[in-house]
mmCIF file of C-alpha atoms in Angstrom:
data_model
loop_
_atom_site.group_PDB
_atom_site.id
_atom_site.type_symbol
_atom_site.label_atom_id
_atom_site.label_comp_id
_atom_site.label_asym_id
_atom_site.label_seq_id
_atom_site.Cartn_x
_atom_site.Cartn_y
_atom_site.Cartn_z
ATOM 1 C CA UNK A 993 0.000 0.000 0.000
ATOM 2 C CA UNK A 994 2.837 2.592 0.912
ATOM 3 C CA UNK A 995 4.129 1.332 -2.365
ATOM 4 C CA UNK A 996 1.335 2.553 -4.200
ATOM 5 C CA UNK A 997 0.954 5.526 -2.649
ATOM 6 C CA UNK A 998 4.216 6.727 -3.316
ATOM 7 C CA UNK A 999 3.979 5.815 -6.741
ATOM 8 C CA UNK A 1000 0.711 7.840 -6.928
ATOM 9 C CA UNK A 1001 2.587 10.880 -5.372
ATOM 10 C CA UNK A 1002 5.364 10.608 -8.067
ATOM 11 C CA UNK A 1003 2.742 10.214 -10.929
ATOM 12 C CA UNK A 1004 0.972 13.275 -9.746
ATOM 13 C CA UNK A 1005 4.705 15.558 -9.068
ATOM 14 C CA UNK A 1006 5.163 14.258 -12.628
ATOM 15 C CA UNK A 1007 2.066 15.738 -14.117
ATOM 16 C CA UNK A 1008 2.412 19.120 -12.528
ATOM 17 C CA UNK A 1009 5.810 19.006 -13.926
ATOM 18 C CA UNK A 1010 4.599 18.547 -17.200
ATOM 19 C CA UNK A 1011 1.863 21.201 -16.558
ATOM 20 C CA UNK A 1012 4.382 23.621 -15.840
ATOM 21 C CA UNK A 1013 6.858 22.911 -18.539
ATOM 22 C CA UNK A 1014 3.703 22.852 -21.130
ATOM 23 C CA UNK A 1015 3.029 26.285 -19.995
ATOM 24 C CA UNK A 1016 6.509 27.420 -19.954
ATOM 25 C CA UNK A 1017 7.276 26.387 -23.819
ATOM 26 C CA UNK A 1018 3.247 28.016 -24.898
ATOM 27 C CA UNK A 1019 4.807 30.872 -22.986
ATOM 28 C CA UNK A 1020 7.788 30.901 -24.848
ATOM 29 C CA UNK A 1021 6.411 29.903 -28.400
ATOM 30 C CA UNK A 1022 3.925 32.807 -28.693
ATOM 31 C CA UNK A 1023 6.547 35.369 -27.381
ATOM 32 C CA UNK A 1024 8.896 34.127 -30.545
ATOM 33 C CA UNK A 1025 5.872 33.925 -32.350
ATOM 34 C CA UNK A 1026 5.215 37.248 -31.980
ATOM 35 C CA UNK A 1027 9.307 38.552 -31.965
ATOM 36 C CA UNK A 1028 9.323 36.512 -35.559
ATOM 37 C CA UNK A 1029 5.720 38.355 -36.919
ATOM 38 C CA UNK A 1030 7.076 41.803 -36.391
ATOM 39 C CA UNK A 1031 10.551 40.707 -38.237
ATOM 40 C CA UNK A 1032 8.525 39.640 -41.050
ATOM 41 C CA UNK A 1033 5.933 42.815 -41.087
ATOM 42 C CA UNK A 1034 9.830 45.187 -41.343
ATOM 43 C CA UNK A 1035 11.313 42.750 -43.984
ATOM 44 C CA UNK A 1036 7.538 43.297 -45.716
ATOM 45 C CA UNK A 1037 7.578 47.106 -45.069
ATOM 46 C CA UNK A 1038 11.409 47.329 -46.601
ATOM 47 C CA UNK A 1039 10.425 44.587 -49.553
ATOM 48 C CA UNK A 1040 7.260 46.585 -50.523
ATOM 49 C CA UNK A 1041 9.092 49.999 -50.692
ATOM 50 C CA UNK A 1042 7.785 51.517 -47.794
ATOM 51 C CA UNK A 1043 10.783 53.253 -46.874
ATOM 52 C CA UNK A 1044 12.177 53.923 -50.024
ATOM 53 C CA UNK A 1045 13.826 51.897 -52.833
ATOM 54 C CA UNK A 1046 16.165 49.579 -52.256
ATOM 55 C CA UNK A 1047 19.705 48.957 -53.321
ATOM 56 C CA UNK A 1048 19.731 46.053 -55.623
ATOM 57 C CA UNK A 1049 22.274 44.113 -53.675
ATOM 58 C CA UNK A 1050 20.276 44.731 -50.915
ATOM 59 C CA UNK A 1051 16.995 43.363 -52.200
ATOM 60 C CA UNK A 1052 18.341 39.019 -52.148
ATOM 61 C CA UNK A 1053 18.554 39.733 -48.593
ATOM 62 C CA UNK A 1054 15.399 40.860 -47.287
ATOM 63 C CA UNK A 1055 13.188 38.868 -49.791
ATOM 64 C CA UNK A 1056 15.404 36.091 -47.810
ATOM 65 C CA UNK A 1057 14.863 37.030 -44.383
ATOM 66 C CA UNK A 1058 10.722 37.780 -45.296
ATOM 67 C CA UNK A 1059 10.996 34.382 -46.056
ATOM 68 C CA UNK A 1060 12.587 32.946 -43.364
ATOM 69 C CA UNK A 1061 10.800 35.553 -40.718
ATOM 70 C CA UNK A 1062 7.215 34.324 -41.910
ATOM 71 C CA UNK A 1063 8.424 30.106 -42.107
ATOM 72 C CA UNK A 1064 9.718 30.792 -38.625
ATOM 73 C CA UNK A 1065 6.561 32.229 -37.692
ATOM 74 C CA UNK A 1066 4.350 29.303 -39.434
ATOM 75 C CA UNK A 1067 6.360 26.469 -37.744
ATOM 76 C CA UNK A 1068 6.009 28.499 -34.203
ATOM 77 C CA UNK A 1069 2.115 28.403 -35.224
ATOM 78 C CA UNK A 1070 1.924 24.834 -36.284
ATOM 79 C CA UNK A 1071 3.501 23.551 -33.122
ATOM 80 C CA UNK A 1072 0.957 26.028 -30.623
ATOM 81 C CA UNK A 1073 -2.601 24.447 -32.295
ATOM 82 C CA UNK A 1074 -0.673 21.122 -32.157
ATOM 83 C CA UNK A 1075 -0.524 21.590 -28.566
ATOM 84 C CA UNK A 1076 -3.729 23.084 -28.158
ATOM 85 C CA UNK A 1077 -5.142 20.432 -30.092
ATOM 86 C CA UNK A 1078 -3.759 17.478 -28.121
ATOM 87 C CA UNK A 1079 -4.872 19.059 -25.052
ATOM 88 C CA UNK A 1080 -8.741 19.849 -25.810
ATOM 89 C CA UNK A 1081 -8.057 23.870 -25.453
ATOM 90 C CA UNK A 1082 -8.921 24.261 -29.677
ATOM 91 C CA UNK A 1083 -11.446 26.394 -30.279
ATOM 92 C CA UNK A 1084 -13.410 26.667 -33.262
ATOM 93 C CA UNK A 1085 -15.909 29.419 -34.819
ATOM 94 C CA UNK A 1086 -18.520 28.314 -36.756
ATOM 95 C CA UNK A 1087 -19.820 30.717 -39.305
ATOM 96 C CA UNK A 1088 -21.352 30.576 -42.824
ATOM 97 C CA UNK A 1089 -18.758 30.629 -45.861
ATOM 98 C CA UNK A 1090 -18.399 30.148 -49.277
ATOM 99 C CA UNK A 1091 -15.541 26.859 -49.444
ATOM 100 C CA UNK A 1092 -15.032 27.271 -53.265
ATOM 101 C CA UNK A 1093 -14.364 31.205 -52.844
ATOM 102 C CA UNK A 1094 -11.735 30.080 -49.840
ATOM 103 C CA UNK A 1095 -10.226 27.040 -52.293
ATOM 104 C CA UNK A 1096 -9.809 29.875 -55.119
ATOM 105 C CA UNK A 1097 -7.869 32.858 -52.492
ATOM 106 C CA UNK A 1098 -5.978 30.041 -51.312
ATOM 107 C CA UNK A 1099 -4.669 28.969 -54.312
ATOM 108 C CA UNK A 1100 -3.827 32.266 -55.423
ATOM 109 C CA UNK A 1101 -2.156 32.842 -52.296
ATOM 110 C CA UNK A 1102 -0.016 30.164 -53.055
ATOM 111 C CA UNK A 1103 0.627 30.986 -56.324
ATOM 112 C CA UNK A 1104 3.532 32.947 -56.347
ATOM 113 C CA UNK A 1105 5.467 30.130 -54.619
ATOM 114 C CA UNK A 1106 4.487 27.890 -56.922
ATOM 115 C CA UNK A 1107 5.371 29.777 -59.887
ATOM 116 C CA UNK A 1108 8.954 30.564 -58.286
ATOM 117 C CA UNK A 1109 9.683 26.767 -58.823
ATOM 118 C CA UNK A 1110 8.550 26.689 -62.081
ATOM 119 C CA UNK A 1111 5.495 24.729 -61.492
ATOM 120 C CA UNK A 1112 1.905 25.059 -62.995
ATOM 121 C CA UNK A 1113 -0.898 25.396 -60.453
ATOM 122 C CA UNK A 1114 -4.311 24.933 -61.631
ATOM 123 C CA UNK A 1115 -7.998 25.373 -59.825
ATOM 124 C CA UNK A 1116 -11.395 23.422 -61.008
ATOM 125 C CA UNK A 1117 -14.386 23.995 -59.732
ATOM 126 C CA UNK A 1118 -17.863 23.495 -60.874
ATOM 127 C CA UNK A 1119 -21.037 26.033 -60.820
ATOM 128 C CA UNK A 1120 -22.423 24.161 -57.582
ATOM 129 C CA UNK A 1121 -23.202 25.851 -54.353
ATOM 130 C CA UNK A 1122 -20.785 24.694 -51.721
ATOM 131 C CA UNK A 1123 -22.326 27.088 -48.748
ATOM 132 C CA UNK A 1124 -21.015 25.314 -45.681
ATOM 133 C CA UNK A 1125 -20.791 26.375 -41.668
ATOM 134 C CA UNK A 1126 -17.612 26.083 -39.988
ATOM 135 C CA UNK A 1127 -14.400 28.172 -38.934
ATOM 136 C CA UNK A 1128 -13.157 29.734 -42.139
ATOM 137 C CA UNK A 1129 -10.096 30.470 -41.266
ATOM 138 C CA UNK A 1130 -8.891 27.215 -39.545
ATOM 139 C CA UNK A 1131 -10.230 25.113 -42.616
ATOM 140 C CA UNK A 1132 -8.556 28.151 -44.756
ATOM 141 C CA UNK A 1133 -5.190 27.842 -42.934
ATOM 142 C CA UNK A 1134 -4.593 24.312 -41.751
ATOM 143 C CA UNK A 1135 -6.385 22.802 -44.357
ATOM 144 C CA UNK A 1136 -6.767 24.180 -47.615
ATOM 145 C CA UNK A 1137 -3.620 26.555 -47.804
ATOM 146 C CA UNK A 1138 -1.383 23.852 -45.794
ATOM 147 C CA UNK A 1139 -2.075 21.116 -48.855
ATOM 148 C CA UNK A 1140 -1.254 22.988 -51.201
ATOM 149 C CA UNK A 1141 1.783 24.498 -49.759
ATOM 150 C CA UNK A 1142 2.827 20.697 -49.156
ATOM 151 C CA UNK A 1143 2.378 19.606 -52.836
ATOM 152 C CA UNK A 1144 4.766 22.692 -53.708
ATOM 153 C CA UNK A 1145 7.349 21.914 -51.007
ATOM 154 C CA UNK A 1146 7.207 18.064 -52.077
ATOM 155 C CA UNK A 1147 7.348 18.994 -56.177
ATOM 156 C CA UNK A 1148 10.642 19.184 -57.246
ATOM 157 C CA UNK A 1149 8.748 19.862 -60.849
ATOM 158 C CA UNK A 1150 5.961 19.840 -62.885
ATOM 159 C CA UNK A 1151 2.490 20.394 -61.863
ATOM 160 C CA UNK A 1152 -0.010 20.509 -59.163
ATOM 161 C CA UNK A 1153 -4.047 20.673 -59.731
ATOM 162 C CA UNK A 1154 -6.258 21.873 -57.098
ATOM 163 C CA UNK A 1155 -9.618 20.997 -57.329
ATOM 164 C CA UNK A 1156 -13.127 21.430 -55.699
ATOM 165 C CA UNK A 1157 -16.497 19.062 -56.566
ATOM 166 C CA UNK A 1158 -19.518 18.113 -54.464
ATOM 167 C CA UNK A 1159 -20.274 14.269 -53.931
ATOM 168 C CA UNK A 1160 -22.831 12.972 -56.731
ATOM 169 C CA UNK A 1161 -23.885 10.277 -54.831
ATOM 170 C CA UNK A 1162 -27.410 9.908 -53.088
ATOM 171 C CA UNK A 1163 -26.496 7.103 -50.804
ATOM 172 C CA UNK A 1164 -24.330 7.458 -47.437
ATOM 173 C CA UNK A 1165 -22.087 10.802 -47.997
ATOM 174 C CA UNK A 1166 -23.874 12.512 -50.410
ATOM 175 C CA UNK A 1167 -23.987 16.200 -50.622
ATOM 176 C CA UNK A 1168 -20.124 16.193 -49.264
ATOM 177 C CA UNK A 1169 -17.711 18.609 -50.652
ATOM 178 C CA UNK A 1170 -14.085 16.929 -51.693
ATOM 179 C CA UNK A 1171 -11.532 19.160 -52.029
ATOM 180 C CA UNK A 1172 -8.355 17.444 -53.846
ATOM 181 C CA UNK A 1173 -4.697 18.537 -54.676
ATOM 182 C CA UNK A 1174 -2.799 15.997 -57.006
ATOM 183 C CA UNK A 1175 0.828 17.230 -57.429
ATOM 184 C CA UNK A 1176 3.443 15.153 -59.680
ATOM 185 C CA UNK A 1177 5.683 15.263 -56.511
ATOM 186 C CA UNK A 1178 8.278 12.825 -54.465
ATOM 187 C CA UNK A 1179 5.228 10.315 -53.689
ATOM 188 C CA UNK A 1180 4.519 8.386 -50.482
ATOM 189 C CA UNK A 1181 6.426 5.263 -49.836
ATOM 190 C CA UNK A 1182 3.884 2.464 -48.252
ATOM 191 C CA UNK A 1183 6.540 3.123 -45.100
ATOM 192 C CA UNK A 1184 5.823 6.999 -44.917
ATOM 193 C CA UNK A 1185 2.142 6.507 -44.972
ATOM 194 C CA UNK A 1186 2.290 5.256 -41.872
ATOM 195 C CA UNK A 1187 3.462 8.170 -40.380
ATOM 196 C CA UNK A 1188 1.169 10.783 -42.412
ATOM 197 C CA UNK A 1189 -1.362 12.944 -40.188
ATOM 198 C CA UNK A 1190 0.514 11.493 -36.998
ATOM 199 C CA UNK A 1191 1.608 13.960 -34.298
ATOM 200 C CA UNK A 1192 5.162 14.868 -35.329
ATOM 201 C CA UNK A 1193 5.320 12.638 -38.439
ATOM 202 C CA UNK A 1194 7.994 13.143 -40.770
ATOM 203 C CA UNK A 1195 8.600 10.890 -43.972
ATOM 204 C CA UNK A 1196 11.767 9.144 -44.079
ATOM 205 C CA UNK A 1197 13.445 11.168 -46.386
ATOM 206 C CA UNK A 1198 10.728 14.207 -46.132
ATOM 207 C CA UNK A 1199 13.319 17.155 -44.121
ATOM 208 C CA UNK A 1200 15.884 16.671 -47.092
ATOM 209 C CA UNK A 1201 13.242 18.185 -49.423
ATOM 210 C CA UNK A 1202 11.837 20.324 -46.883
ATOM 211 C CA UNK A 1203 14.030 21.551 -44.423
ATOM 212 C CA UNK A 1204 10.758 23.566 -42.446
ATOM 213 C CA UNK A 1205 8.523 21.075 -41.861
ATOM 214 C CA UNK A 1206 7.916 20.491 -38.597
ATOM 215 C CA UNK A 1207 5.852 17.450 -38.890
ATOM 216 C CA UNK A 1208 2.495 18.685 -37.749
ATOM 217 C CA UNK A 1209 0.960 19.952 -40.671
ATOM 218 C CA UNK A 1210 -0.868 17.082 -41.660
ATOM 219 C CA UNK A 1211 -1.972 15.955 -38.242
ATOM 220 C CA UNK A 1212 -3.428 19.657 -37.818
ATOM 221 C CA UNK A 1213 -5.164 19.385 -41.148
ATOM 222 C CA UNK A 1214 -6.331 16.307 -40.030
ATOM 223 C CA UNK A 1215 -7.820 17.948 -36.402
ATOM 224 C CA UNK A 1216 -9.499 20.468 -38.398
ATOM 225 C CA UNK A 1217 -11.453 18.304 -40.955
ATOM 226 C CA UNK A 1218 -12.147 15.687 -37.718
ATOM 227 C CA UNK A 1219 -13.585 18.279 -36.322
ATOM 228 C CA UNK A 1220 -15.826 19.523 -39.118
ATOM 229 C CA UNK A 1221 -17.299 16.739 -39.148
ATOM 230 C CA UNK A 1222 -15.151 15.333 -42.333
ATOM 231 C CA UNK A 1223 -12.193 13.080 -43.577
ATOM 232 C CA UNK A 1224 -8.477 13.472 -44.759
ATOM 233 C CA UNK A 1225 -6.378 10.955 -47.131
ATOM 234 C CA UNK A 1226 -3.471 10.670 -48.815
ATOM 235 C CA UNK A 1227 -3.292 7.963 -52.167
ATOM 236 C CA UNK A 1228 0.178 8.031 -53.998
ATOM 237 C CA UNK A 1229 1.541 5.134 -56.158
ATOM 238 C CA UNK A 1230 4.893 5.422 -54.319
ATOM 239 C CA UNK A 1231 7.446 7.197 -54.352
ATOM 240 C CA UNK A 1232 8.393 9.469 -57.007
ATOM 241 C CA UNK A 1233 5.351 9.061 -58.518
ATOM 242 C CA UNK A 1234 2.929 12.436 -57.350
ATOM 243 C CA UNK A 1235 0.682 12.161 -54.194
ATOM 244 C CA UNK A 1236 -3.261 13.596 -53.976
ATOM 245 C CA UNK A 1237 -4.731 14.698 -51.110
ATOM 246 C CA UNK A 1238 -8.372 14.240 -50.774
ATOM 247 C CA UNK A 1239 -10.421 16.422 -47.950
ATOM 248 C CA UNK A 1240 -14.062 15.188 -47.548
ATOM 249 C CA UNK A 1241 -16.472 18.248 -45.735
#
């Protein structure tokens, strides 16, 4: 009995410990969070002219640093709703919003990136009404916007094609809206699927073509959509051979 009562004493000095260190690094993350969001608005302010032209030797740099500043800033961000969401504090606002209008600013937010690489980036999308209720800017950040910026990370070249179409069936899942981005990227090995939309998960080989990921993306993305009441997938033929990701709402 005195046994298992100090072992119940340790467990509970344990989780405080955790509590505290939990706290500590949420402290910590948003304060670099924020240190890292007012780098990238100067870089921004300097890169847009705002103070002037600058030097051409000098503009490499800070489009380099804007960079850096606002990856810093989305890893920071990735690994804060992580936590939040392991820990039941995620909140979500539900609100009315149009998911094709969202698909289309995403893309074209992610456009620029894309085009840097040399890759083409295409959006489809029929006439259909795809009103939905939901937080618009979770699905818009962690979900739509983080896809896409995946398949452009993971495509070394070619092309990646976004697209947007409601469910035709009338059975079981009818009236969903599947949102899909097939890229002609690295491709999943059977291995690395395993680890997709897992807390942390990296693909074997995944931080030599992306040096930023942090390995929660996809198991935010996959939160989100949970939580909306819908489904995440990945389907690739293996490697080298393209990936699509397939959202279900």
């Amino acid at each position: 009995i005195a046994q298992r009562e100090h072992i119940e004493v340790l467990a509970k000095e344990l989780a405080a410990t955790n509590e505290r260190q939990e706290t500590l690094i949420h402290f910590i993350g948003h304060e670099v969070k924020g240190f890292l969001t007012k780098d990238a608005g100067a870089f921004a302010a300097l890169s847009d002219g705002d103070f002037g032209e600058l030097p051409e030797a000098l503009k490499p740099f800070v489009e380099h640093a804007l960079t850096e500043s606002r990856n810093g800033a989305r890893s920071v961000t990735d690994l804060l709703t992580a936590s939040n969401q392991k820990k039941g504090t995620m909140s979500y606002t539900k609100e009315p919003f149009d998911l094709k209008q969202l698909a289309a600013e995403a893309v074209e937010k992610a456009r620029a990136a894309a085009e840097k690489k040399g890759l083409v980036l295409s959006f489809t999308a029929d006439d259909s009404s795809y009103q939905m209720t939901g937080d618009k800017v979770q699905i818009s950040d962690h979900v739509l916007r983080n896809l896409i910026e995946n398949s452009i990370n993971y495509t070394p070249s070619g092309s990646i094609s976004v697209s947007l179409k409601k469910d035709p069936s009338t059975g079981l899942g009818a009236g969903k809206f599947v949102f899909a981005v097939k890229d002609s990227g690295v491709g999943i090995t059977e291995e690395d699927k395993k680890r997709l939309f897992t807390e942390g998960g990296h693909g074997k080989d995944s931080q030599k073509v992306n040096a930023h990921s942090t390995g929660y993306g996809l198991y935010i993305a996959k939160s989100v959509a949970l939580a909306h009441g819908g489904t995440i997938r990945a389907e690739s033929e293996g490697e080298g051979k393209g990936s699509t990701f397939i959202v279900e709402l």
